[in-house]
Amino acid sequence: MQYRIDPRSGNRLSVLGFGCMRFGGGDLVSSFSGKFDRAKAEKLITSAVDMGINYFDTAYLYSGSEDILGQTLEKHALRDKVYIATKLPLILLRKKEDIERIFQ
């Protein structure tokens, strides 16, 4: 695996990132309904980390993907080995307090 140093954080990130949108669901309907193949997603995540991928990209609107990623990382004690990027759904932000609510 090749890595780059993030100039802002100094973190060593894998050049290849893992997008969590579909997690084995295969289509956009699965992605936004949260109907993922949890066992397959877990295997994909752990295999990616085993191969050196340490950058995962997810989003609040990828219904269920943040949960699957978090649960898998916790179950396999991998959280301190990876970096996660997530995105706030700007379309759902109506007031400043929404940021913290959605983040949590």
C-alpha positions as semicolon CSV with decimal commas, in nm:
position;residue;x (nm);y (nm);z (nm)
1;M;0,000;0,000;0,000
2;Q;0,119;0,348;-0,075
3;Y;0,067;0,627;0,177
4;R;0,076;1,005;0,178
5;I;0,120;1,244;0,465
6;D;-0,180;1,473;0,505
7;P;-0,030;1,823;0,512
8;R;-0,293;1,955;0,755
9;S;-0,290;1,678;1,015
10;G;0,041;1,503;0,953
11;N;-0,145;1,169;0,944
12;R;-0,015;0,891;0,719
13;L;-0,313;0,804;0,498
14;S;-0,344;0,522;0,248
15;V;-0,360;0,651;-0,109
16;L;-0,645;0,408;-0,167
17;G;-0,951;0,497;0,039
18;F;-1,248;0,275;0,112
19;G;-1,588;0,422;0,024
20;C;-1,863;0,294;0,252
21;M;-2,165;0,397;0,048
22;R;-2,277;0,055;-0,068
23;F;-2,116;-0,198;0,167
24;G;-2,212;-0,500;-0,036
25;G;-2,569;-0,387;-0,096
26;G;-2,483;-0,341;-0,460
27;D;-2,719;-0,061;-0,556
28;L;-2,822;0,289;-0,458
29;V;-3,155;0,174;-0,315
30;S;-2,969;-0,048;-0,069
31;S;-2,730;0,235;0,008
32;F;-2,997;0,484;0,111
33;S;-3,233;0,238;0,277
34;G;-2,968;0,085;0,503
35;K;-3,024;-0,265;0,364
36;F;-2,663;-0,375;0,368
37;D;-2,516;-0,721;0,386
38;R;-2,362;-0,677;0,732
39;A;-2,150;-0,993;0,721
40;K;-2,011;-0,901;0,381
41;A;-1,947;-0,541;0,489
42;E;-1,758;-0,660;0,798
43;K;-1,542;-0,888;0,586
44;L;-1,473;-0,606;0,339
45;I;-1,372;-0,366;0,618
46;T;-1,141;-0,608;0,798
47;S;-0,985;-0,725;0,471
48;A;-0,922;-0,365;0,366
49;V;-0,743;-0,289;0,693
50;D;-0,543;-0,613;0,662
51;M;-0,428;-0,495;0,318
52;G;-0,316;-0,158;0,455
53;I;-0,613;0,066;0,383
54;N;-0,650;0,308;0,671
55;Y;-0,880;0,574;0,519
56;F;-1,257;0,519;0,517
57;D;-1,514;0,757;0,371
58;T;-1,876;0,751;0,483
59;A;-2,169;0,990;0,527
60;Y;-2,480;1,040;0,736
61;L;-2,698;0,987;0,428
62;Y;-2,545;0,644;0,362
63;S;-2,807;0,501;0,594
64;G;-2,648;0,247;0,826
65;S;-2,294;0,266;0,689
66;E;-2,159;0,467;0,982
67;D;-2,307;0,213;1,223
68;I;-2,164;-0,086;1,037
69;L;-1,822;0,076;1,012
70;G;-1,818;0,176;1,379
71;Q;-1,941;-0,160;1,506
72;T;-1,692;-0,349;1,293
73;L;-1,399;-0,132;1,398
74;E;-1,496;-0,173;1,764
75;K;-1,553;-0,549;1,737
76;H;-1,212;-0,607;1,580
77;A;-1,026;-0,339;1,784
78;L;-0,934;-0,147;1,468
79;R;-1,052;0,205;1,552
80;D;-0,708;0,340;1,637
81;K;-0,567;0,203;1,310
82;V;-0,792;0,398;1,072
83;Y;-0,901;0,748;0,977
84;I;-1,263;0,821;0,894
85;A;-1,407;1,099;0,685
86;T;-1,778;1,164;0,706
87;K;-2,000;1,434;0,566
88;L;-2,285;1,633;0,713
89;P;-2,601;1,641;0,501
90;L;-2,619;2,012;0,430
91;I;-2,969;1,971;0,292
92;L;-3,090;1,870;0,643
93;L;-2,929;2,162;0,827
94;R;-3,187;2,424;0,912
95;K;-3,027;2,580;1,219
96;K;-2,689;2,576;1,391
97;E;-2,805;2,322;1,653
98;D;-2,871;2,067;1,375
99;I;-2,498;2,027;1,325
100;E;-2,439;1,883;1,671
101;R;-2,760;1,675;1,666
102;I;-2,671;1,509;1,337
103;F;-2,306;1,469;1,430
104;Q;-2,403;1,282;1,746
